[in-house]
XYZ file of C-alpha atoms in Angstrom:
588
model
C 1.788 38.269 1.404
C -0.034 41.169 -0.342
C -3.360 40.111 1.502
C -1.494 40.763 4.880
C -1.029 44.364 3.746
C -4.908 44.709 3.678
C -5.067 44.107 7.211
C -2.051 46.515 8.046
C -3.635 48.958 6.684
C -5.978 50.406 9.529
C -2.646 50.443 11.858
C -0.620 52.988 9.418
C -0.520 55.573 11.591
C 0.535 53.119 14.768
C 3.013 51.977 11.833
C 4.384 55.049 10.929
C 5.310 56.315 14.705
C 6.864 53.331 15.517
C 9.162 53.660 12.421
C 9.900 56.934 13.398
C 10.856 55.894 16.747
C 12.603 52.991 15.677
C 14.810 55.118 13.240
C 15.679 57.382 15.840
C 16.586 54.547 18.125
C 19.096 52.849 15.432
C 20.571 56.449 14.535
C 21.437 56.867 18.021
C 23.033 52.894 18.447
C 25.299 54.008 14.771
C 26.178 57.097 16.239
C 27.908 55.661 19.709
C 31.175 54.024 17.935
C 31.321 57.000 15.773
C 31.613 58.885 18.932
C 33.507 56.840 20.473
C 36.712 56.863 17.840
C 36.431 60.672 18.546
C 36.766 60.867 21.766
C 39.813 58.156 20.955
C 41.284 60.228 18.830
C 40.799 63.795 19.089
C 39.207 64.421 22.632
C 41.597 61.705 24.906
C 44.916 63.787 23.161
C 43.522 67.344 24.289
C 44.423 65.794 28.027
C 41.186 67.689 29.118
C 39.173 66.332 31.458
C 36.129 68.532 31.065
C 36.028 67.305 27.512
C 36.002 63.324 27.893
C 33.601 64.175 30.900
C 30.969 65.944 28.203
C 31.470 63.603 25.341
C 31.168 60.791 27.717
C 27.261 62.442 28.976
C 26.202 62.387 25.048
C 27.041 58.652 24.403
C 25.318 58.015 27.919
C 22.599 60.042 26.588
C 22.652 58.257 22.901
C 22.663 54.723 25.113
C 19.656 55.369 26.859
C 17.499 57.395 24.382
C 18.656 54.117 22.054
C 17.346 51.735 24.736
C 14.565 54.057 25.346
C 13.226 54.478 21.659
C 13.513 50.582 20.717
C 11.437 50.120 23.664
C 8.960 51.844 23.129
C 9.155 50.763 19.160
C 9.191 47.053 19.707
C 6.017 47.523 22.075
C 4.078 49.670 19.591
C 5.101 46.559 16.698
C 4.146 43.847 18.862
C 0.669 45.539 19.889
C 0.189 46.555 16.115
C 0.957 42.699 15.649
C -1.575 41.418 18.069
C -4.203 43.763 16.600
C -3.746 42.509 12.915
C -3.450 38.823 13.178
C -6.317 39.215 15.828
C -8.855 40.462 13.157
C -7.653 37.832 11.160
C -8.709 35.262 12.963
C -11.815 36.467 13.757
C -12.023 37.122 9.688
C -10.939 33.150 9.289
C -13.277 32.060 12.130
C -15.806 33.414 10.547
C -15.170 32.545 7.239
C -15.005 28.707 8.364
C -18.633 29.049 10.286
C -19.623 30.042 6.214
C -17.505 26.955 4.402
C -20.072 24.637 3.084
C -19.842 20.831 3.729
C -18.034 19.776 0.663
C -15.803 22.542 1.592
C -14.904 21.371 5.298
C -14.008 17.729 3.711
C -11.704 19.470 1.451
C -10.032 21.259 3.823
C -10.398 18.630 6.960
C -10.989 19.943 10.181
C -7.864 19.402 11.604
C -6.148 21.655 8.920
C -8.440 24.242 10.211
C -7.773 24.163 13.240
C -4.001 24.487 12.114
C -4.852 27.268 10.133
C -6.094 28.980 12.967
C -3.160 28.289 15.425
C 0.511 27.974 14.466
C -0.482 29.559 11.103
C -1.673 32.663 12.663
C 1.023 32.481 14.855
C 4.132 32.659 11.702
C 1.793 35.676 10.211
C 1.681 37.600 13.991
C 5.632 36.873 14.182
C 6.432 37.882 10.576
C 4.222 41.291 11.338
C 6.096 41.815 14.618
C 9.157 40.769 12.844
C 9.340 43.399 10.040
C 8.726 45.921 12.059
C 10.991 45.356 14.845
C 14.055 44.016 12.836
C 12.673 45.144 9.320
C 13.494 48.208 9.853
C 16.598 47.981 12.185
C 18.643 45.995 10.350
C 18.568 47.602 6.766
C 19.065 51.281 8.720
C 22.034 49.581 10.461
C 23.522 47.738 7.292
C 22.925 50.719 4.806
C 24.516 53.617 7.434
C 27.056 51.044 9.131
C 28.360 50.752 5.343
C 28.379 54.564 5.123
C 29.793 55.606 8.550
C 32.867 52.778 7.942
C 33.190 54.205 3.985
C 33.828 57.696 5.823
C 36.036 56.261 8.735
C 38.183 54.247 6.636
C 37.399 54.147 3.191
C 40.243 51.186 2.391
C 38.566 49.027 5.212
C 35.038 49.088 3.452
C 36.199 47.925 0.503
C 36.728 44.326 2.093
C 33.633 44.464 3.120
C 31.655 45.366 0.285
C 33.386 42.235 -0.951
C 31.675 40.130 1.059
C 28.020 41.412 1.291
C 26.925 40.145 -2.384
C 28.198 36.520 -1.609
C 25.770 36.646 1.697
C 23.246 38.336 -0.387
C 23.251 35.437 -3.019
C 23.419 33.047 -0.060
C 20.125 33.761 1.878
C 18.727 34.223 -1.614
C 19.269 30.592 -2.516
C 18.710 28.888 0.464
C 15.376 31.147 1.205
C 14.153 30.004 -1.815
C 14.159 26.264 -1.016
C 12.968 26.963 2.521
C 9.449 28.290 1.692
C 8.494 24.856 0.212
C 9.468 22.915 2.917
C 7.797 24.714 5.543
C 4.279 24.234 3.391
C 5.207 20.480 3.626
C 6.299 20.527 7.190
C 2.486 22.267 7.836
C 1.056 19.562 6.167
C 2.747 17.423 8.036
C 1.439 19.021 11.183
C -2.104 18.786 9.609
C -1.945 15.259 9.686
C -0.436 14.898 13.060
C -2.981 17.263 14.482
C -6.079 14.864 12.983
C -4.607 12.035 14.701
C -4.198 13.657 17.656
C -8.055 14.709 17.443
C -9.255 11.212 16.709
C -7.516 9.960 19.820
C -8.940 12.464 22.093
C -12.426 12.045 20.963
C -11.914 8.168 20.631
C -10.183 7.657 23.562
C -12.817 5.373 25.611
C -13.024 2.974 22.484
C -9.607 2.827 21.958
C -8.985 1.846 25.249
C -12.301 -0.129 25.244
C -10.483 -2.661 22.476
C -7.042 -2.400 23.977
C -5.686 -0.611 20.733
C -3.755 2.157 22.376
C -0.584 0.348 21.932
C -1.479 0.442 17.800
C -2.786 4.030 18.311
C 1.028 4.968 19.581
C 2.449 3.794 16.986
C 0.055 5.749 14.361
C 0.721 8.823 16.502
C 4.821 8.239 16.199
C 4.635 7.404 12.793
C 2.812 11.213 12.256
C 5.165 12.537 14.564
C 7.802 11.471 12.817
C 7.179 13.051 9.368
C 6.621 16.106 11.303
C 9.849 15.970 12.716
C 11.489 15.001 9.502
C 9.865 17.935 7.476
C 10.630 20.163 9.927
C 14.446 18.926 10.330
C 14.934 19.078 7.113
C 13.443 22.624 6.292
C 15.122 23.597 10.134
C 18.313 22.080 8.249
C 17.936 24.150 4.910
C 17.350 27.555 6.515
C 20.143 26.585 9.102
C 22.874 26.279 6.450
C 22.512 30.376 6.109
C 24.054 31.597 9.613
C 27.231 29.039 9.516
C 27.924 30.633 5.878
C 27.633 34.391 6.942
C 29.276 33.369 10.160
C 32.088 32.096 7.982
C 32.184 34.822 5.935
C 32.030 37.805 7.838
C 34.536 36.400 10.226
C 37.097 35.489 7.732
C 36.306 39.289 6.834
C 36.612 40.561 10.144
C 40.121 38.980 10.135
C 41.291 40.654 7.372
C 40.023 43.854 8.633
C 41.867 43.614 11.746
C 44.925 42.556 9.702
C 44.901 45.448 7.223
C 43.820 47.797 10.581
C 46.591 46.887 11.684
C 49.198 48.038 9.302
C 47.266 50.879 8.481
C 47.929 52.075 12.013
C 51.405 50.880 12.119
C 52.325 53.397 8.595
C 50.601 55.887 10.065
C 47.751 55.872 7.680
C 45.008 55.810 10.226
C 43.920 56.014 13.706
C 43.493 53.591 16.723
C 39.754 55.089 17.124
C 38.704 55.082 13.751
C 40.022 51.131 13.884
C 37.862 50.530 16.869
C 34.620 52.252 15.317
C 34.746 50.048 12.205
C 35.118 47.132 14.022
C 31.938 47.642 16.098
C 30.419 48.877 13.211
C 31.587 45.935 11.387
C 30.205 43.382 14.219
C 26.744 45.846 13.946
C 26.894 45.094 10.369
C 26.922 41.583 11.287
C 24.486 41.282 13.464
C 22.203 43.185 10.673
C 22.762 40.479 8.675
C 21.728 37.983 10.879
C 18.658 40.133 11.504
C 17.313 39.463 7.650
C 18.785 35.839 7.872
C 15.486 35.717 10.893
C 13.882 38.082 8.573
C 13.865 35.760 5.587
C 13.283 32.919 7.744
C 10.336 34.310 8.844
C 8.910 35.281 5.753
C 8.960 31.974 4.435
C 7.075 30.437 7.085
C 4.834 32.955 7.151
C 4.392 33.256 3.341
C 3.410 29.606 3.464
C 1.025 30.255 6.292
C -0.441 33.409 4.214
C -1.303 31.186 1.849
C -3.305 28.563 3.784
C -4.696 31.085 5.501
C -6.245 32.446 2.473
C -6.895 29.752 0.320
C -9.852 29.840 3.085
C -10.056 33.072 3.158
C -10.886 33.513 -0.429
C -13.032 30.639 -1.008
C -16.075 30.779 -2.811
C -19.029 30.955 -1.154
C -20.849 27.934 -1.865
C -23.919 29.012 0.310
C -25.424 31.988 -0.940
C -28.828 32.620 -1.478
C -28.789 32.159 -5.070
C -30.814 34.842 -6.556
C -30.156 33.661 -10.323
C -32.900 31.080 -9.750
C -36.119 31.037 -12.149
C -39.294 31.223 -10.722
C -39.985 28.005 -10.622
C -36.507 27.085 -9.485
C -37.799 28.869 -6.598
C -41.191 27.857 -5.439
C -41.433 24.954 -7.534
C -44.910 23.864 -9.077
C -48.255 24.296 -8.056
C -48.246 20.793 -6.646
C -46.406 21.824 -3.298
C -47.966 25.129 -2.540
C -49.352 23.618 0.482
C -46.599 21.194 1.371
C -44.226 22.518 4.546
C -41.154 20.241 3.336
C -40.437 19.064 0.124
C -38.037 17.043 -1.766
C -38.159 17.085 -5.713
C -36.330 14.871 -7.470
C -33.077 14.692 -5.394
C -29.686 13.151 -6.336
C -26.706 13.972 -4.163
C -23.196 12.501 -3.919
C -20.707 13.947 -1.645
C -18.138 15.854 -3.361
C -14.900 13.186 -2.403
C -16.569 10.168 -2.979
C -17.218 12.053 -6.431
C -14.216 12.645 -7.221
C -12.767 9.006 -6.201
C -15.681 7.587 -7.839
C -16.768 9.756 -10.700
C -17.311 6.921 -13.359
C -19.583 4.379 -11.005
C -23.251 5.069 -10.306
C -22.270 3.631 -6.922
C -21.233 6.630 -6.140
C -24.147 8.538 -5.404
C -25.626 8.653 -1.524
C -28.894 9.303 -3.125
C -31.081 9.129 -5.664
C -34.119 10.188 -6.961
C -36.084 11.026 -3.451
C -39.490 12.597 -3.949
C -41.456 13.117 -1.557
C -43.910 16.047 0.701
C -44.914 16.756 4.654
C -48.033 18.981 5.602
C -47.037 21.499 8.666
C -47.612 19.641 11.619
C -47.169 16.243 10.044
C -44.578 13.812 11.172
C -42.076 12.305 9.527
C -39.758 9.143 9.820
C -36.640 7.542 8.248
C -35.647 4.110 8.683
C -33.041 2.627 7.102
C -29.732 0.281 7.846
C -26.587 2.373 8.446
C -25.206 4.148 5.250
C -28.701 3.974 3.337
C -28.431 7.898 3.064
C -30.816 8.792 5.853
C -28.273 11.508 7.575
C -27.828 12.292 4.415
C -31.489 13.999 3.718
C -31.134 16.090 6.858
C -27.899 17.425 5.793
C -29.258 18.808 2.430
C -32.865 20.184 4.061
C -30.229 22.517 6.019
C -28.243 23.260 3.318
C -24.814 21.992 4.877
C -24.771 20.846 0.863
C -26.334 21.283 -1.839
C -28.509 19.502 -4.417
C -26.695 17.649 -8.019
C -30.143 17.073 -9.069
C -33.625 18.506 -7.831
C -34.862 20.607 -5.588
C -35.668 21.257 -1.674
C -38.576 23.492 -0.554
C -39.854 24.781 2.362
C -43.452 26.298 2.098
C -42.581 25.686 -1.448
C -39.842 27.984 -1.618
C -36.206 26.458 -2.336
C -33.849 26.061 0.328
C -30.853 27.621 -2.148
C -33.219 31.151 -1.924
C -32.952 31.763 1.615
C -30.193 33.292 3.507
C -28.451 30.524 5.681
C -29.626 32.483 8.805
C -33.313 32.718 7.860
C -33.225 29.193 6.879
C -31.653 27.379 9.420
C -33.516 29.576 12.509
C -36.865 27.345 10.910
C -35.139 24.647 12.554
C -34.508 22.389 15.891
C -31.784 19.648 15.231
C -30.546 16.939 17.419
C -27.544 15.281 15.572
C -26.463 12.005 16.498
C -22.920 12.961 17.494
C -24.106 16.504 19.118
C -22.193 18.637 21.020
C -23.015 19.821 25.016
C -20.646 22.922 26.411
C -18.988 23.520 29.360
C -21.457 25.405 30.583
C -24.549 25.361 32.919
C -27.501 23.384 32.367
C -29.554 26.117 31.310
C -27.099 27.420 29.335
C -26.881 24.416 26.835
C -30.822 24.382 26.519
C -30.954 28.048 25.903
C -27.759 28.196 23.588
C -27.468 32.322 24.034
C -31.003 32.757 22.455
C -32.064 34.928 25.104
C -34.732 32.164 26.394
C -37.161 32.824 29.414
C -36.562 30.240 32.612
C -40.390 29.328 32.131
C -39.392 27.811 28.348
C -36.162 26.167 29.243
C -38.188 24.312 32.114
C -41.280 23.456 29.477
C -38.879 22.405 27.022
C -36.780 20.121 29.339
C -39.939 18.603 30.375
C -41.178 18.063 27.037
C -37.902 16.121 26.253
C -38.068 13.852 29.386
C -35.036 15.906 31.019
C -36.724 17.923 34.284
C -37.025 14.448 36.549
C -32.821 14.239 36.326
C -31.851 18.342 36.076
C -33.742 18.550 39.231
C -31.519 15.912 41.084
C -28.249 16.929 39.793
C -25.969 19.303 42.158
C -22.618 19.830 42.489
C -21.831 22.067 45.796
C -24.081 24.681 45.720
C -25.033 25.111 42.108
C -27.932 22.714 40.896
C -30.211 21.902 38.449
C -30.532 24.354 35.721
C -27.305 25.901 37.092
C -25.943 23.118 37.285
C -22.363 22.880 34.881
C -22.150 20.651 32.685
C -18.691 19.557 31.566
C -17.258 19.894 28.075
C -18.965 17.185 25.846
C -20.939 16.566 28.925
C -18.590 13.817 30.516
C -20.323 14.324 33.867
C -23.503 13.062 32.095
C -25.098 9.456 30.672
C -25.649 8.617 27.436
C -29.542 9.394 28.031
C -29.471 12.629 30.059
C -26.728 14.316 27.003
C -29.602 13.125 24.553
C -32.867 14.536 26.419
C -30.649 18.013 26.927
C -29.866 17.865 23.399
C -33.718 17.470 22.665
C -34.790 20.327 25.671
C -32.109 22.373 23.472
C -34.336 21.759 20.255
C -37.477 22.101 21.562
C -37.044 25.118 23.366
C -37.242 28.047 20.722
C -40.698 26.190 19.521
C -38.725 25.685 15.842
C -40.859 25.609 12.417
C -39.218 22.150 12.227
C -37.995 19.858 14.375
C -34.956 17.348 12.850
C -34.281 14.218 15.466
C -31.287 12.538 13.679
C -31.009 9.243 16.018
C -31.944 10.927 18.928
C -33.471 8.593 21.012
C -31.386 5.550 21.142
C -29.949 6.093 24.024
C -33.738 6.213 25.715
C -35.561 3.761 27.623
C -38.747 2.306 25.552
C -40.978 4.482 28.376
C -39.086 7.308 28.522
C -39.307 7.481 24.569
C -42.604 7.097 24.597
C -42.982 9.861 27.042
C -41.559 12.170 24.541
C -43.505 11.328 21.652
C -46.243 11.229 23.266
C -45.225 15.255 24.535
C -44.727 16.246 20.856
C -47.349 14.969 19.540
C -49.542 17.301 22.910
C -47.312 20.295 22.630
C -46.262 20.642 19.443
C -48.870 20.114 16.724
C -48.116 22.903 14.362
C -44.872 22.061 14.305
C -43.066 20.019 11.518
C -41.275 16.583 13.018
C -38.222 14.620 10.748
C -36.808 11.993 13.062
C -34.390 9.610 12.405
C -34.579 6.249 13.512
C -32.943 3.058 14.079
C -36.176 1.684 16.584
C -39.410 1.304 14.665
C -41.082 2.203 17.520
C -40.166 5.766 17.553
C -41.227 6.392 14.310
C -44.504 3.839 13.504
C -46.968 6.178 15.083
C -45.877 9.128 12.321
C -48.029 10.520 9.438
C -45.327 9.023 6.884
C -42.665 6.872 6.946
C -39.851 6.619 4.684
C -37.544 3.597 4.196
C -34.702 3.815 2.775
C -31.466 1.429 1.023
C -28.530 2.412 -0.758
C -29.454 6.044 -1.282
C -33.190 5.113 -2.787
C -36.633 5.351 -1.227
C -37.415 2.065 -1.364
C -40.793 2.460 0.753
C -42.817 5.604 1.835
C -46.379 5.456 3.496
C -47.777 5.005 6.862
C -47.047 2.140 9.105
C -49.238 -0.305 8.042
C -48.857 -0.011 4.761
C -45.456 -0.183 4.784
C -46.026 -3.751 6.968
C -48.061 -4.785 3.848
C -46.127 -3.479 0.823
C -42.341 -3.122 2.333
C -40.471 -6.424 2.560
C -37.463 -4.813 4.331
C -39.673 -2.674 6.611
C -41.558 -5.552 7.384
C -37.915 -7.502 8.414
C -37.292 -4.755 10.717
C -40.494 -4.875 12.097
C -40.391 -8.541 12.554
C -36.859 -8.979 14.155
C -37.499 -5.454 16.191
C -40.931 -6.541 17.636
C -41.215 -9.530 17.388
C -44.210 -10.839 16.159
């Protein structure tokens, strides 16, 4: 919890008010029964009317200022709560856009995304919390105990009594809590990633009539959700029954001993009615750091998912410890665009699960170097590593063995911004916004209408933009829904490639980007990049020979090794297994 006070600490002042506020406000709600037994006792006697009328005015007055102050106290908390946890999110969002890879498959996405929700949510009610009942209720216990030791000294005594065998109670019970609520969020973790599979699965689930086996998988997660929350719900639960026990059975003998205290003539009606509103004040207070307690311990389990991400290492960096060499690599590649030296790569799980087999690694050994404006394609069957290459030229991980250059300068040397703004990507499972048309191409780069339009005609898109309209917004402002449902398979993939092309990149990265294109309208667009964009740098992945035979070098590749690299026809001559694609793929 000691990283939440960093972000407190810009709202001291905002703090500090509201305390004082919130103090006054409670010392005017402990100082209405202590009125209250005098007017009982001394003013009521006098048999003056004047009198009850003007004591009467003050605890009006003390009722509303009371009212009045915790008002405007609680607001000031709940704003200085929405301020706090709202810089840290922005801090966590951020800090996930800088996790690397390996870092994201640690954590899984949907733990993020909890992280960012329901955790933020226990830290922005525990802030609230504190300040709001954090300071009320210790002000009320602490000067109820005083006010009823100077009312009726005999009285208190049963109380003190009780207050250490609550004390121990909430102590104990608090104690166990704060585990179970990190389980229960682990719980929801897991729920949350089924949840997210089903939603982006849902037309293949429903495709192979498995939504009756995906129900089941969802109630099994919601179950152990429910459990681990039951039973932490349960824990935390057996505090109120305890104090309710408690402080009743003490109430009773409090009214008891009032009673003959009265009756010998040892003390007053109105001091007996002040302690016992003081008494159920006293209650209540306790009650108040039974939530309190409650809330810490979700919230301290929160705090520390929250900044188990928070404090991660940045894997990222540019790494400036890097020899010369280590840096722009040998004299070899001076004049070689994009590089790869020597690189061996396995991703950090299947490492860990695997850390004894050399089947283990996704690849191995790949050597090899691309001219600017050269072209370059990867062919290989599904798991062979290909994706793989793409995700280590733009850093998303880095290297076990060897090196990656760009104009003979390693990849681990640049910043992450000035590397990755080299590139254009299309993944193969890429994402399209709700948003217009010509706001997916241009992706807030500040683009001019002129490139959008070149670039979506370069990627085979303009025929179909200029056809689409919904009402009376069209073509480039035409909106796109989220994941771009309202689209086919091949319009989403020639946006996604207008979206590449359109900043002119250094380097353009196709990772399966065409298979959802006709043989023409593929054609088409190799046959535009090769026109418009000869100074630029082209990796595409490939499942169709045909999108990649025409390319200055071609790599094959099986089980994480290069098992071929040249131009088309020599590959046809000295690559068995490029030679079986080409075979079943062509035909001849």
């Amino acid at each position: 919890m000691k990283h939440i006070i960093t972000y407190l600490r810009p709202y001291g002042l905002r703090m500090l008010m509201g305390f004082i506020i919130k103090v006054a406000g409670t010392f005017m709600d402990l100082g209405l029964p202590w009125v209250l037994a005098y007017i009982i006792d001394e003013v009521i006697p006098l048999k003056e009317v004047k009198y009850i009328l003007l004591w009467g005015v003050l605890m009006l007055l003390l009722s509303v200022g009371a009212r009045q102050f915790n008002i405007t106290a609680n607001r000031m908390a709940s704003r200085v709560a929405g301020d706090t946890v709202k810089k840290l999110r922005h801090d966590l969002f951020l800090k996930i856009q800088q996790l690397s890879g390996s870092q994201v498959d640690y954590l899984s996405i949907p733990s993020l995304v909890s992280r960012m929700t329901s955790d933020t949510y226990n830290i922005h009610q525990m802030v609230g919390m504190m300040q709001r009942l954090g300071v009320r209720a210790p002000i009320i216990l602490v000067g109820g105990m005083i006010l009823t030791f100077t009312l009726e000294p005999v009285l208190t005594l049963i109380l003190v009594g009780i207050l250490p065998l609550l004390a121990y109670c909430v102590y104990v019970v608090s104690k166990k809590g704060i585990p179970l609520y990190s389980k229960s969020q682990s719980s929801a973790d897991k729920m949350v990633r089924v949840v997210r599979e089903n939603v982006n699965g849902i037309r293949v689930i429903k495709a192979l009539s498995k939504s009756v086996y995906e129900k089941e998988r969802f109630h099994r997660a919601n179950d152990e959700v429910a459990a681990n929350e039951f039973k932490a719900g349960a824990t935390m639960a057996v505090i109120n029954p305890i104090m309710n026990l408690l402080l009743n059975g003490g109430l009773t003998l409090v009214i008891i001993a009032g009673a003959y205290r009265v009756n010998s003539g040892a003390s007053e009606v109105g001091k007996i009615v002040a302690f016992l509103s003081y008494f159920t004040m006293i209650l209540n207070a306790m009650l108040m750091i039974t939530r309190i307690f409650v809330g810490i311990s979700k919230a301290n389990a929160s705090a520390d998912r929250i900044f188990e991400v928070l404090n991660a290492k940045e894997e990222l960096k540019p790494q400036e410890a890097l020899t010369e060499k280590e840096v722009y690599g040998t004299s070899e590649i001076e004049n070689i665009h994009v590089s790869f030296r020597g690189v061996t790569f396995t991703y950090p799980q299947r490492r860990e699960e695997e850390a004894e087999d050399d089947d283990s690694i996704n690849v191995e050994n790949i050597d090899f170097g691309i001219k600017t404006g050269e072209s370059l394609g990867i062919i290989g069957a599904t798991g062979s590593g290909k994706t793989t290459l793409i995700n280590l030229l733009l850093r998303f991980y880095d290297t076990d063995k060897g090196g990656i250059y760009i104009k003979g300068k390693n990849v681990k040397s640049y910043s992450l911004q000035e590397l990755r703004s080299k590139f254009g990507v299309v993944f193969q499972n890429d994402m399209i916004f709700a948003d217009t048309i010509g706001g997916n191409i241009d992706f807030n780069r500040g683009l001019s209408a002129d490139r959008l339009k070149e670039a979506a005609e370069d990627a085979q898109a303009l025929e179909f933009i200029d056809h689409l309209v919904n009402g009376e917004k069209c073509g480039f402002d035409y909106e796109a829904a989220v994941k771009g449902a309202n689209l086919s398979g091949g319009q989403k993939q020639r946006l996604l490639l207008a979206r590449a092309l359109a900043a002119r990149p250094e380097i353009l990265v196709f990772d399966d980007s065409s298979s959802a294109l006709d043989y023409k309208t593929d054609a088409a667009l190799r046959t535009a990049l090769r026109d418009n964009y000869q100074n630029t740098t082209t990796i595409m992945i490939a499942q169709r020979i045909s999108s990649i035979m025409n390319m200055d070098h071609i790599i094959v590749m099986e089980e994480g090794r290069m098992i071929g690299y040249g131009k088309h026809e020599e590959l046809l001559l000295n690559c068995s297994v490029y030679n079986e694609i080409y075979q079943s793929q062509m035909g001849e």
